[in-house]
mmCIF file of C-alpha atoms in Angstrom:
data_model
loop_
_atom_site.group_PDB
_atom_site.id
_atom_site.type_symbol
_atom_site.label_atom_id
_atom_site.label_comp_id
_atom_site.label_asym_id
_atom_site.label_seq_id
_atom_site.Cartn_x
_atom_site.Cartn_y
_atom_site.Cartn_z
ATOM 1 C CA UNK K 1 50.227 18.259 -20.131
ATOM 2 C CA UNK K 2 53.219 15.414 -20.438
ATOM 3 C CA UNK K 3 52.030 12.105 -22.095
ATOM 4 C CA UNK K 4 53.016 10.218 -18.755
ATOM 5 C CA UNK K 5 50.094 12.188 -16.668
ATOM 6 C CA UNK K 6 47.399 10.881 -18.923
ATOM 7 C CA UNK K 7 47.878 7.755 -16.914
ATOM 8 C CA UNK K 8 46.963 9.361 -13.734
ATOM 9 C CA UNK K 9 43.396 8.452 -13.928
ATOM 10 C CA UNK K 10 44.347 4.730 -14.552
ATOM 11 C CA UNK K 11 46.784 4.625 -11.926
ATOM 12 C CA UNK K 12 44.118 6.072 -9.458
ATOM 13 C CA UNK K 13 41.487 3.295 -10.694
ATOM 14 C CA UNK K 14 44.027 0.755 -10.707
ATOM 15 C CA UNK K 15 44.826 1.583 -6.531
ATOM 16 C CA UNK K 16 40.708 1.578 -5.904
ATOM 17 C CA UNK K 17 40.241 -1.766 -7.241
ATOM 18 C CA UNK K 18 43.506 -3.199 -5.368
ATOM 19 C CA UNK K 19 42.203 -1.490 -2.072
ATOM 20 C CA UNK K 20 38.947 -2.978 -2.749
ATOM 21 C CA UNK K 21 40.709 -6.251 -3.486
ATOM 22 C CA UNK K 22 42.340 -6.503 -0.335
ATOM 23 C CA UNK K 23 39.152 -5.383 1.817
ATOM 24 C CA UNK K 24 37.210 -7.955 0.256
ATOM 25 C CA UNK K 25 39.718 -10.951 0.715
ATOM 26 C CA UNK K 26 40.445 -10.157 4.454
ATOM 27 C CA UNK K 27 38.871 -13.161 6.149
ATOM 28 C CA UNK K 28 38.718 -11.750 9.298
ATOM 29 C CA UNK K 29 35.852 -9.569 8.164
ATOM 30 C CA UNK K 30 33.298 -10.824 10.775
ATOM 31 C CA UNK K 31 35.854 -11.905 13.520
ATOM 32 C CA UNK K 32 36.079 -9.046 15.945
ATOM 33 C CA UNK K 33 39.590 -8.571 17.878
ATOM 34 C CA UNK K 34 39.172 -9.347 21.644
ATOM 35 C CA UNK K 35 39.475 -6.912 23.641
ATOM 36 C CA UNK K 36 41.075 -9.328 26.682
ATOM 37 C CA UNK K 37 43.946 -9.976 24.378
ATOM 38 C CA UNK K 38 46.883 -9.327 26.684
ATOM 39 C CA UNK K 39 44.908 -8.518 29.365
ATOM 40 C CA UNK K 40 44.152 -10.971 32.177
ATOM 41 C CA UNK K 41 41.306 -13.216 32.154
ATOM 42 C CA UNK K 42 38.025 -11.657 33.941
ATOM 43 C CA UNK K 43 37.476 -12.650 37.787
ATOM 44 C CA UNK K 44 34.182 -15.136 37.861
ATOM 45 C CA UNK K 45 32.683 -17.713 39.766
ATOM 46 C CA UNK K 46 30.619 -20.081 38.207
ATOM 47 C CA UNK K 47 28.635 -23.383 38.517
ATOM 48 C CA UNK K 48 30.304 -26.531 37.814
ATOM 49 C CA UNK K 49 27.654 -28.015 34.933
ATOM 50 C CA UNK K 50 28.841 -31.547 36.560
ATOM 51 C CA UNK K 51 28.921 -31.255 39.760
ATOM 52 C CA UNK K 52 26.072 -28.130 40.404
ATOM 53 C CA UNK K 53 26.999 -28.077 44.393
ATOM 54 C CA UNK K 54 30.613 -26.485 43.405
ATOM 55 C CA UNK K 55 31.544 -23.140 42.570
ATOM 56 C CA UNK K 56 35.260 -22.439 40.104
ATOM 57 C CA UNK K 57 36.726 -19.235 40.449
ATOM 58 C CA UNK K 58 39.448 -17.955 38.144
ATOM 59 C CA UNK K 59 41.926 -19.029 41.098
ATOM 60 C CA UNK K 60 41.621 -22.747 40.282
ATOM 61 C CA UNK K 61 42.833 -21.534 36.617
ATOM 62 C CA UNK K 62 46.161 -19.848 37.896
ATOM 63 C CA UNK K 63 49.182 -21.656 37.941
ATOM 64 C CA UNK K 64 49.615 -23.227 34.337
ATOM 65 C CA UNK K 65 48.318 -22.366 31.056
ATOM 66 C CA UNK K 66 44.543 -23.076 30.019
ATOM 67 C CA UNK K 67 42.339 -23.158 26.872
ATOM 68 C CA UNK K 68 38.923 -21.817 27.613
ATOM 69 C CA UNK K 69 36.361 -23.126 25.061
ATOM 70 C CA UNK K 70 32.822 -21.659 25.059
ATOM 71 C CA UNK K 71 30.649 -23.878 23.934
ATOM 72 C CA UNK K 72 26.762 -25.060 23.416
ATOM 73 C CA UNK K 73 24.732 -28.344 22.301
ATOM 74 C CA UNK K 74 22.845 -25.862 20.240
ATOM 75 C CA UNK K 75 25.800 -25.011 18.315
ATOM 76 C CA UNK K 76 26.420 -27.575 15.008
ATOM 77 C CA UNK K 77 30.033 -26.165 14.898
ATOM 78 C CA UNK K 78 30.915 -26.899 18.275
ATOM 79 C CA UNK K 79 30.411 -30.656 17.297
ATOM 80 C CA UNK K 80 32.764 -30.423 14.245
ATOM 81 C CA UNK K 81 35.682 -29.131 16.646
ATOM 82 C CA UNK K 82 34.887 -31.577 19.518
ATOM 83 C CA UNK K 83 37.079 -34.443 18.179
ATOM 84 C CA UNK K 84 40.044 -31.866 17.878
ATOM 85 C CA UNK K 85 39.968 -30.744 21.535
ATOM 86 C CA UNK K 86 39.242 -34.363 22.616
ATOM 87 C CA UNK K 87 42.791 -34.994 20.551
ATOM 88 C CA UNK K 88 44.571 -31.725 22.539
ATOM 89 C CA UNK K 89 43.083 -33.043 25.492
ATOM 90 C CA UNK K 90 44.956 -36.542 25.138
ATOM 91 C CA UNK K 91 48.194 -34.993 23.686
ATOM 92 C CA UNK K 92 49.261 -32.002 25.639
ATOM 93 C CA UNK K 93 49.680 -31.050 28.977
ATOM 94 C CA UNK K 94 46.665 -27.923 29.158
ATOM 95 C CA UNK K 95 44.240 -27.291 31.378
ATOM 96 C CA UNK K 96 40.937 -27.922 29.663
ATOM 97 C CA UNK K 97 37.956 -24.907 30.507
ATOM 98 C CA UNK K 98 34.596 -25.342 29.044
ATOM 99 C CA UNK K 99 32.340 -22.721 29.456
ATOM 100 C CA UNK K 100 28.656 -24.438 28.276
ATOM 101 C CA UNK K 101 27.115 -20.647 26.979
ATOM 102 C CA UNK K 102 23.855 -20.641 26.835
ATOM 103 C CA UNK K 103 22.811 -23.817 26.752
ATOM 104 C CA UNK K 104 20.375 -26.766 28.822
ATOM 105 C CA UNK K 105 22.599 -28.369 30.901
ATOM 106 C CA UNK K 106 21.040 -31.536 30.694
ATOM 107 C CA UNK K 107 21.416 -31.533 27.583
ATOM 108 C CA UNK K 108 25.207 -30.782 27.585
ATOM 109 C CA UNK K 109 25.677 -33.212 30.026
ATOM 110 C CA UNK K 110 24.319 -35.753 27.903
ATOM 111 C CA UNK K 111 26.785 -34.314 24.911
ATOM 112 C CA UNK K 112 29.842 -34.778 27.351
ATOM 113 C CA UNK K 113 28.778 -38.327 27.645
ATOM 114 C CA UNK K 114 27.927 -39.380 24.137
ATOM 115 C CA UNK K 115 30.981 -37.766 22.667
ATOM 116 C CA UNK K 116 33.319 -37.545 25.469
ATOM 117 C CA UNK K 117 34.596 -34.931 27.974
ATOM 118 C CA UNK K 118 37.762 -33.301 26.849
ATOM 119 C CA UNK K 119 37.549 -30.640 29.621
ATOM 120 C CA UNK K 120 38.867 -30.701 32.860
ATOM 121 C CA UNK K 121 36.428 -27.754 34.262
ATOM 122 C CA UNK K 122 32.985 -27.554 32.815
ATOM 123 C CA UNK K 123 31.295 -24.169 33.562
ATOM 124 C CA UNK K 124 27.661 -23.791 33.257
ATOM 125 C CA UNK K 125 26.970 -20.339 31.947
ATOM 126 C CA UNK K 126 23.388 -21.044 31.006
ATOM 127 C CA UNK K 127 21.978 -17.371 30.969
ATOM 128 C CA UNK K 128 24.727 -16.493 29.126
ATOM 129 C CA UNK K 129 26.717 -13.646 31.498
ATOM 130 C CA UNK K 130 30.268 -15.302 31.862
ATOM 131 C CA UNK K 131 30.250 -14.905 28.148
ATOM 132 C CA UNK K 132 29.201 -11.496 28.431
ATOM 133 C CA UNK K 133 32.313 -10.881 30.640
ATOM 134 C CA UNK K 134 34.114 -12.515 28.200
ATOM 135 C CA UNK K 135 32.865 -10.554 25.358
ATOM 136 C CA UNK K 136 31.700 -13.971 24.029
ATOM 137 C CA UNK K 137 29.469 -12.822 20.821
ATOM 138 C CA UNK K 138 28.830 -16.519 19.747
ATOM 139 C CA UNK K 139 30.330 -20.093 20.005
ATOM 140 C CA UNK K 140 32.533 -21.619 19.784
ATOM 141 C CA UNK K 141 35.172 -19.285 20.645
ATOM 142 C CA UNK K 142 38.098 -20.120 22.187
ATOM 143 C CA UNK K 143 40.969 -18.428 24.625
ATOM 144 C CA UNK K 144 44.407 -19.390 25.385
ATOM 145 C CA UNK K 145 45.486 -17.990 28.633
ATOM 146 C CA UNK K 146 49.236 -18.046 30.529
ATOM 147 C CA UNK K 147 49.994 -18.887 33.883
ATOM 148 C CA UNK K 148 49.881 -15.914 34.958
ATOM 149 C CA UNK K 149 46.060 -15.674 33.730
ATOM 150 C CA UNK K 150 46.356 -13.587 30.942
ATOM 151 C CA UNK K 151 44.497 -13.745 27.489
ATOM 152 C CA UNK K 152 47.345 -15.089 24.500
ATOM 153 C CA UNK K 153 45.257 -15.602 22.032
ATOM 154 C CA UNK K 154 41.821 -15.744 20.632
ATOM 155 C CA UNK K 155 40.120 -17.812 18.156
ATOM 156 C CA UNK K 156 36.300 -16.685 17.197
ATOM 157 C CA UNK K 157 35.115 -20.268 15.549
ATOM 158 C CA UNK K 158 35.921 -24.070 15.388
ATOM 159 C CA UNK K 159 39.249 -25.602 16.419
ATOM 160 C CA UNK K 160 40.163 -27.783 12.947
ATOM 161 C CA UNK K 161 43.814 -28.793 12.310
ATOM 162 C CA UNK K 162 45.035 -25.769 10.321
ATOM 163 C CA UNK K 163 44.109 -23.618 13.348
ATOM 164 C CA UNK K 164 46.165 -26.053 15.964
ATOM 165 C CA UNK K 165 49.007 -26.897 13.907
ATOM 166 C CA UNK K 166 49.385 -23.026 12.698
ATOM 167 C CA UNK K 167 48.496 -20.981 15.177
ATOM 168 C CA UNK K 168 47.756 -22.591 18.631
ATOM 169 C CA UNK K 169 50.566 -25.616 18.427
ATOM 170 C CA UNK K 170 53.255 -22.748 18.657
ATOM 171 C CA UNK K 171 51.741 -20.978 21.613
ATOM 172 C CA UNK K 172 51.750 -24.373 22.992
ATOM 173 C CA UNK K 173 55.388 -24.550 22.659
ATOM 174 C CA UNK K 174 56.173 -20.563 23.441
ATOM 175 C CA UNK K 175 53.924 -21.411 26.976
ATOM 176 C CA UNK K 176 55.849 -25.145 27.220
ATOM 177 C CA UNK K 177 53.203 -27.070 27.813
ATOM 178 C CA UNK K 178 54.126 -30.394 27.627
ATOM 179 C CA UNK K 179 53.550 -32.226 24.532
ATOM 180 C CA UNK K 180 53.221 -36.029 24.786
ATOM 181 C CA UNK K 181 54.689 -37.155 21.707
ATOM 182 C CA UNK K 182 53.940 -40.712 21.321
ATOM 183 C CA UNK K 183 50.436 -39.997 20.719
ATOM 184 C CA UNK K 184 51.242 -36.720 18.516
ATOM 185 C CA UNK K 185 52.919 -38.300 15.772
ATOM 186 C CA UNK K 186 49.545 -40.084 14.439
ATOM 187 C CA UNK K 187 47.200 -37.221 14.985
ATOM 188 C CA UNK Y 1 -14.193 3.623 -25.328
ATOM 189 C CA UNK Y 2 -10.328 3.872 -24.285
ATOM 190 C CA UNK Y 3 -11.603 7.135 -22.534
ATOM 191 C CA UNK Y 4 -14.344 5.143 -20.168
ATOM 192 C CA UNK Y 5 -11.398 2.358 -19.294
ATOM 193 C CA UNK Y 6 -8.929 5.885 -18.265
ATOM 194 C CA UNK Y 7 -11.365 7.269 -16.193
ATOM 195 C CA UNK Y 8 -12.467 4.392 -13.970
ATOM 196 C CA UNK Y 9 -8.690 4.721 -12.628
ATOM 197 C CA UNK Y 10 -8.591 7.953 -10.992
ATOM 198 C CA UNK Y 11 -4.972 7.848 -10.092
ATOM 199 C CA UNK Y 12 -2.136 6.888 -12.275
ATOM 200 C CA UNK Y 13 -0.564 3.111 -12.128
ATOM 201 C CA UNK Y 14 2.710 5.348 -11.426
ATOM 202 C CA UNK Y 15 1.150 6.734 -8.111
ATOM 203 C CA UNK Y 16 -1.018 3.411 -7.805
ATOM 204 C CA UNK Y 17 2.817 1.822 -7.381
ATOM 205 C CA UNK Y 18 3.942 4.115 -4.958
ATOM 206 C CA UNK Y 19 1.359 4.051 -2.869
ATOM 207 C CA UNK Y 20 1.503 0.450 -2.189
ATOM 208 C CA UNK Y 21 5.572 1.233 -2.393
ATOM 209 C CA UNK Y 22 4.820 3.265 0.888
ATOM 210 C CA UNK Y 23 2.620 0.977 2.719
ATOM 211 C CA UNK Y 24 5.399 -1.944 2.035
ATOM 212 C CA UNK Y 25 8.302 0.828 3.627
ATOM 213 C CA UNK Y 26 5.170 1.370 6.449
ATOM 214 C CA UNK Y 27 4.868 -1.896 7.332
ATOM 215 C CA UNK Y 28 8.894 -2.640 7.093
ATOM 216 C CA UNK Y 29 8.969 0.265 9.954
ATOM 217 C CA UNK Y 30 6.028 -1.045 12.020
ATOM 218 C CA UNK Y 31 8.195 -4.604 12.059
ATOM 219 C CA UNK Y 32 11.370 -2.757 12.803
ATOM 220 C CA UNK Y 33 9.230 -1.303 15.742
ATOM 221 C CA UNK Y 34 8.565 -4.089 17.306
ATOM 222 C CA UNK Y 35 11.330 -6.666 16.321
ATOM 223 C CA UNK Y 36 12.798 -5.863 19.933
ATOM 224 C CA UNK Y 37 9.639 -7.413 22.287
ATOM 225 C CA UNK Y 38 11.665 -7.223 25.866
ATOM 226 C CA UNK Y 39 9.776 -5.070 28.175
ATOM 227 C CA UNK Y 40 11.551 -3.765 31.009
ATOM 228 C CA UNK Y 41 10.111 -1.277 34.247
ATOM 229 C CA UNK Y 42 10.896 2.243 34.521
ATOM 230 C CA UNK Y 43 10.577 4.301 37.399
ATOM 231 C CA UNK Y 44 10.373 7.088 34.873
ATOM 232 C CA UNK Y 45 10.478 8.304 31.102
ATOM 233 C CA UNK Y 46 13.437 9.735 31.552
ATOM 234 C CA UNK Y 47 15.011 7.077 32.542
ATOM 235 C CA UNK Y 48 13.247 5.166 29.806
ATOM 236 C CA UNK Y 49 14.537 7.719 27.216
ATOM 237 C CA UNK Y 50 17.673 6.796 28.893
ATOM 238 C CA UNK Y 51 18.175 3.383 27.791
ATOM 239 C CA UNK Y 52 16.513 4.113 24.420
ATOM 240 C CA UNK Y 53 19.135 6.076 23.826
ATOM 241 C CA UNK Y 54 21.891 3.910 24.828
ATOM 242 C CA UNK Y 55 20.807 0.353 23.006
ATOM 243 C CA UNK Y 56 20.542 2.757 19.801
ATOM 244 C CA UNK Y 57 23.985 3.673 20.550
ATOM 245 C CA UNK Y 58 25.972 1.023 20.613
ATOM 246 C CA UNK Y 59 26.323 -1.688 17.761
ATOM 247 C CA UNK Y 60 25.731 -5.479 17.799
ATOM 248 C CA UNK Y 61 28.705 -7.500 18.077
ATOM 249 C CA UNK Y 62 27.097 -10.374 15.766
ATOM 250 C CA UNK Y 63 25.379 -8.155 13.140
ATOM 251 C CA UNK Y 64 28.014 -6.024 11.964
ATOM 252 C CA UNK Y 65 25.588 -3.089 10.662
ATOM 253 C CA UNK Y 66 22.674 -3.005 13.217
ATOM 254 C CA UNK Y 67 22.452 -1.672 16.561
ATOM 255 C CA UNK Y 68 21.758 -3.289 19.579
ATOM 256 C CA UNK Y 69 17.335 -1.973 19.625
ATOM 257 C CA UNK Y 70 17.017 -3.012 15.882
ATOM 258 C CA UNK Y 71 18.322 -6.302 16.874
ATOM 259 C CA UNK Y 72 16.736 -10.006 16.878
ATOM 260 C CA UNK Y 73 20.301 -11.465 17.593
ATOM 261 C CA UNK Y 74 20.238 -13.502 20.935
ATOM 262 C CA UNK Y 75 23.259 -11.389 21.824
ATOM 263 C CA UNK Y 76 22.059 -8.740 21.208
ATOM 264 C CA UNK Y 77 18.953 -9.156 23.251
ATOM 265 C CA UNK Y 78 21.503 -10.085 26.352
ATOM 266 C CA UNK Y 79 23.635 -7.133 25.745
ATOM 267 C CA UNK Y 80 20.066 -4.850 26.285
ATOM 268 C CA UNK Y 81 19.189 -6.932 29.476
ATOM 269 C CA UNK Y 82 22.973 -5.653 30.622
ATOM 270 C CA UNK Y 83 22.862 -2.447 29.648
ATOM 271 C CA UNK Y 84 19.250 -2.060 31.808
ATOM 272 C CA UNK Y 85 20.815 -4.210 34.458
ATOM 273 C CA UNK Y 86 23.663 -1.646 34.511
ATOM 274 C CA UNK Y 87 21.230 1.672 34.259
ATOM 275 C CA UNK Y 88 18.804 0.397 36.135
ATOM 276 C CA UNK Y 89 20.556 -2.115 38.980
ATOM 277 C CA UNK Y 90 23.451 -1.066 39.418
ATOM 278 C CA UNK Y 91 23.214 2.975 39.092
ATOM 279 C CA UNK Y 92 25.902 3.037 36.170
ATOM 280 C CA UNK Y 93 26.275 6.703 34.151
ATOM 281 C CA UNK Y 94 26.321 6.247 30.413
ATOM 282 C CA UNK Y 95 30.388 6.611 30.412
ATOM 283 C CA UNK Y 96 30.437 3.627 32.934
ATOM 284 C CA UNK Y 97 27.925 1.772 30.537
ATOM 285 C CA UNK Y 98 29.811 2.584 27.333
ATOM 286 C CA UNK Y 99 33.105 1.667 29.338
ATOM 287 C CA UNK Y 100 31.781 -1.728 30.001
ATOM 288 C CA UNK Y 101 30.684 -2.599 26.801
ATOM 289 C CA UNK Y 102 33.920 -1.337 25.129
ATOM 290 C CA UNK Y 103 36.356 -3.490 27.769
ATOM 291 C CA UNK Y 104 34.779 -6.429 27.132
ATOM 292 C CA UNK Y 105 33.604 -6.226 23.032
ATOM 293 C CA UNK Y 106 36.129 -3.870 21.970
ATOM 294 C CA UNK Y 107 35.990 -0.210 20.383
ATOM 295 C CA UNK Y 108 33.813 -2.455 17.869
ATOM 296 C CA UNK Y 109 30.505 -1.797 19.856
ATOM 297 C CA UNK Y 110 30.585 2.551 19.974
ATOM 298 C CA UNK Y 111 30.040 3.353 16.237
ATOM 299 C CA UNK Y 112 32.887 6.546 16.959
ATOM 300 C CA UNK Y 113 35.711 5.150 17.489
ATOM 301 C CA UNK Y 114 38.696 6.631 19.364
ATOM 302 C CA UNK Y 115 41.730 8.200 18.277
ATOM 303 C CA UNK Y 116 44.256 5.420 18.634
ATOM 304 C CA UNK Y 117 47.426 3.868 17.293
ATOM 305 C CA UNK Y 118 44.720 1.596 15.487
ATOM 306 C CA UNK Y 119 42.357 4.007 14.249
ATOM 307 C CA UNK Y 120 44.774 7.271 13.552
ATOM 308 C CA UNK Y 121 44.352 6.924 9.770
ATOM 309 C CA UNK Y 122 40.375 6.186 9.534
ATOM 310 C CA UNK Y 123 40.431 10.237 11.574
ATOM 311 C CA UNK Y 124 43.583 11.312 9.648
ATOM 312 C CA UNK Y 125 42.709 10.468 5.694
ATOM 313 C CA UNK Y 126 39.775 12.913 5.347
ATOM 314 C CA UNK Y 127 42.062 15.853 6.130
ATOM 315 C CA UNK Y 128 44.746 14.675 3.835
ATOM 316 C CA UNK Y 129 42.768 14.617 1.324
ATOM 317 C CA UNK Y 130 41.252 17.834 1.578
ATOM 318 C CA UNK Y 131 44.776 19.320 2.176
ATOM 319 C CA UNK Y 132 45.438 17.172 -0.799
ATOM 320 C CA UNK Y 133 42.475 18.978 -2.591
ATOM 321 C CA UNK Y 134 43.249 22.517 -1.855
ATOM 322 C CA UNK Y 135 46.818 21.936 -3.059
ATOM 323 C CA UNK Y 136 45.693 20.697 -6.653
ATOM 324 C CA UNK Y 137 42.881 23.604 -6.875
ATOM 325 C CA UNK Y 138 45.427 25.949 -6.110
ATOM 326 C CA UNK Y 139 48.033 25.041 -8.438
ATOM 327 C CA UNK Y 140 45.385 24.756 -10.781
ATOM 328 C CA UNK Y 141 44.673 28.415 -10.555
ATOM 329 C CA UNK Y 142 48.141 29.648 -10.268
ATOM 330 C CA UNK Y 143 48.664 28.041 -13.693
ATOM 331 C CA UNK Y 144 45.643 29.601 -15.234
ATOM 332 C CA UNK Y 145 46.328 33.264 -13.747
ATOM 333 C CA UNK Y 146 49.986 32.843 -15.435
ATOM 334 C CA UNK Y 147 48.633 32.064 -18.953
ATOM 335 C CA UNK Y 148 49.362 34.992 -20.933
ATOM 336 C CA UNK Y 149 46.738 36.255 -23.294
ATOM 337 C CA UNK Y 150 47.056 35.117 -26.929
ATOM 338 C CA UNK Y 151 48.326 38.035 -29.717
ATOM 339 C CA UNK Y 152 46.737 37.596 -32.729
ATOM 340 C CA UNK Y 153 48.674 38.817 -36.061
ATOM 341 C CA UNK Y 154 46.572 40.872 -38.680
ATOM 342 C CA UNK Y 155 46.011 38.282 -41.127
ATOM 343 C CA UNK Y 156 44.180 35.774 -38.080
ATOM 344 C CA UNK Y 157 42.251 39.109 -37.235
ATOM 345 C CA UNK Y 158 40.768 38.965 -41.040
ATOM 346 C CA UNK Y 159 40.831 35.522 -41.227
ATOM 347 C CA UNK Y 160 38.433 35.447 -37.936
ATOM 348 C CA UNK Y 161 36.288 38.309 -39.125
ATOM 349 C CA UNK Y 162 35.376 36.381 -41.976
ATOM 350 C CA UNK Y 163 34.545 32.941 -40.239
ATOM 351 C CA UNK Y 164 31.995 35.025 -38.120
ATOM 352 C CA UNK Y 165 30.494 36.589 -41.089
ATOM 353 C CA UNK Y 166 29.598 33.466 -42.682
ATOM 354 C CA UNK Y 167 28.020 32.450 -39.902
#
């Protein structure tokens, strides 16, 4: 037996604790991949939470790009991201979707108009099945979809500034949707 | 007097332990029972087995290691109402119900996963490694049928004879 195999046993240890390692510090560990990514955006039709008497289909969302942000009252980290998508709402060009998941729409009206509306649509989804179509396992999660209706992206959890200058300020750009720049310099 | 204090414990604090050990792991069961409250109608126990059968089967999205019946997760209580909705309602076969869950939560919910681009290794490592274990055993042998047999001179014969003796 040469000297050099003696290490084997090391070497194996060594690979264990690196695999272990890099299992452990993947932060993704709890996000699940969506299964809509690159596919196109479910067909619904759904309450609007501020104006009950009207129905939104995924028609009125063709056409341009849109973020779709499910969220609740009931949710704490919901309010830590509102005063980011109130900022992409000023700043870009996308079509705000807010799905309300599983939530008392009185009370999320109320929300809106305490802390402001960034949404164009509001969706009331208050027993929770849009988000079932959506494969919507908590809030907030958010979708980025193309004109054409198809899922870009997926975030599971809040919209801070890492997450839109990193990952959904590019998408932005790829889907040109207008930025307006005065405003964008002092975030 | 030691003797009196022995006998007016008839069972040992050992089995004393596990008896209450058992009632705890009883009682855990009884809760686990019952953590899932929603009652739904059944034109039959079939059909009851039915969905029994499915919620155990798939997983909960939020919970990561529990399965849709053993969960308290609000999701995971909506994902049963679908899945009797779906039986029940709409007339769905279990391949339509698992087909459902899996295009809208991913190949996360079925606990087997399929045989994809993403998941060829999780199917393929086990039979490496085996193939990687037979390899190893077998050159392992091979190298022990090829050791030749060791030829003592005289003198080690004596010298051996005597070590046994003194023995």
């Amino acid at each position: 037996m040469s000297r050099a195999s003696l290490f084997v046993p090391l070497g194996i240890f060594i690979s264990i604790l690196a695999l272990g390692y890099v299992g452990f510090s993947l932060d993704a560990r709890n996000q699940l991949p969506s299964a809509l990514l690159n596919k196109p955006f479910p067909e619904f039709s759904a309450t609007s939470l501020l104006q009950p008497d009207v129905k939104i289909t995924k028609a009125e969302l063709l056409g341009r790009p849109v973020l779709v942000n499910v969220w609740a009252t009931w949710c704490p980290t919901c309010k830590s991201e509102h005063e980011q998508l109130m900022r992409i709402a000023a700043e870009t060009d996308v079509l705000m979707v807010g799905v309300d998941y599983k939530d008392i729409p009185e009370r999320a009206v109320q929300w809106l108009e305490q802390y402001g509306n960034p949404y164009d649509y509001v969706l009331d989804d208050r027993d929770g099945s849009l988000g079932i179509e959506l494969g919507v396992y908590g809030a907030p999660e958010t979708f980025l979809l193309n004109a054409a209706g198809e899922v870009v992206y997926k975030r599971v959890g809040d919209i801070n500034v890492r997450i839109w200058e990193n990952e959904l300020l590019p998408r932005f750009q790829a889907l040109d949707i207008k930025l307006h720049e005065q405003s964008g310099v002092d975030r | 007097m030691a003797n009196v204090y022995r006998k007016s414990y008839p069972i040992s604090a050992a089995a004393f332990l596990t008896c209450w050990f058992s009632l705890l792991m009883l009682g855990g069961v009884i809760t686990h029972a019952e953590s899932q409250i929603d009652i739904y109608p059944f034109a039959d126990e079939v059909e009851e087995r039915r969905y029994k059968g499915l919620i155990e089967e798939f997983r909960c999205p939020k919970c990561l290691n529990t399965n849709l019946a053993g969960s308290d997760a609000p999701i995971a209580k909506d994902l049963r109402r679908t899945v009797y909705r779906l039986q029940v309602d709409e007339g769905y076969s279990d391949q339509q119900i698992r087909d459902y869950l899996r295009e809208r939560y991913g190949d996360f919910v079925l606990y087997d996963p399929p045989f994809s681009a993403q998941t060829w290794y999780i199917w393929l490592t086990p039979i490496g490694l085996g193939i990687l274990a037979l390899a190893i055993l077998g050159r392992l042998l091979g190298r022990a049928r090829k050791q030749a047999p060791v030829q003592l001179s005289d003198a080690d014969r004596g010298r051996l004879a005597t070590l046994l003796e003194e023995k």
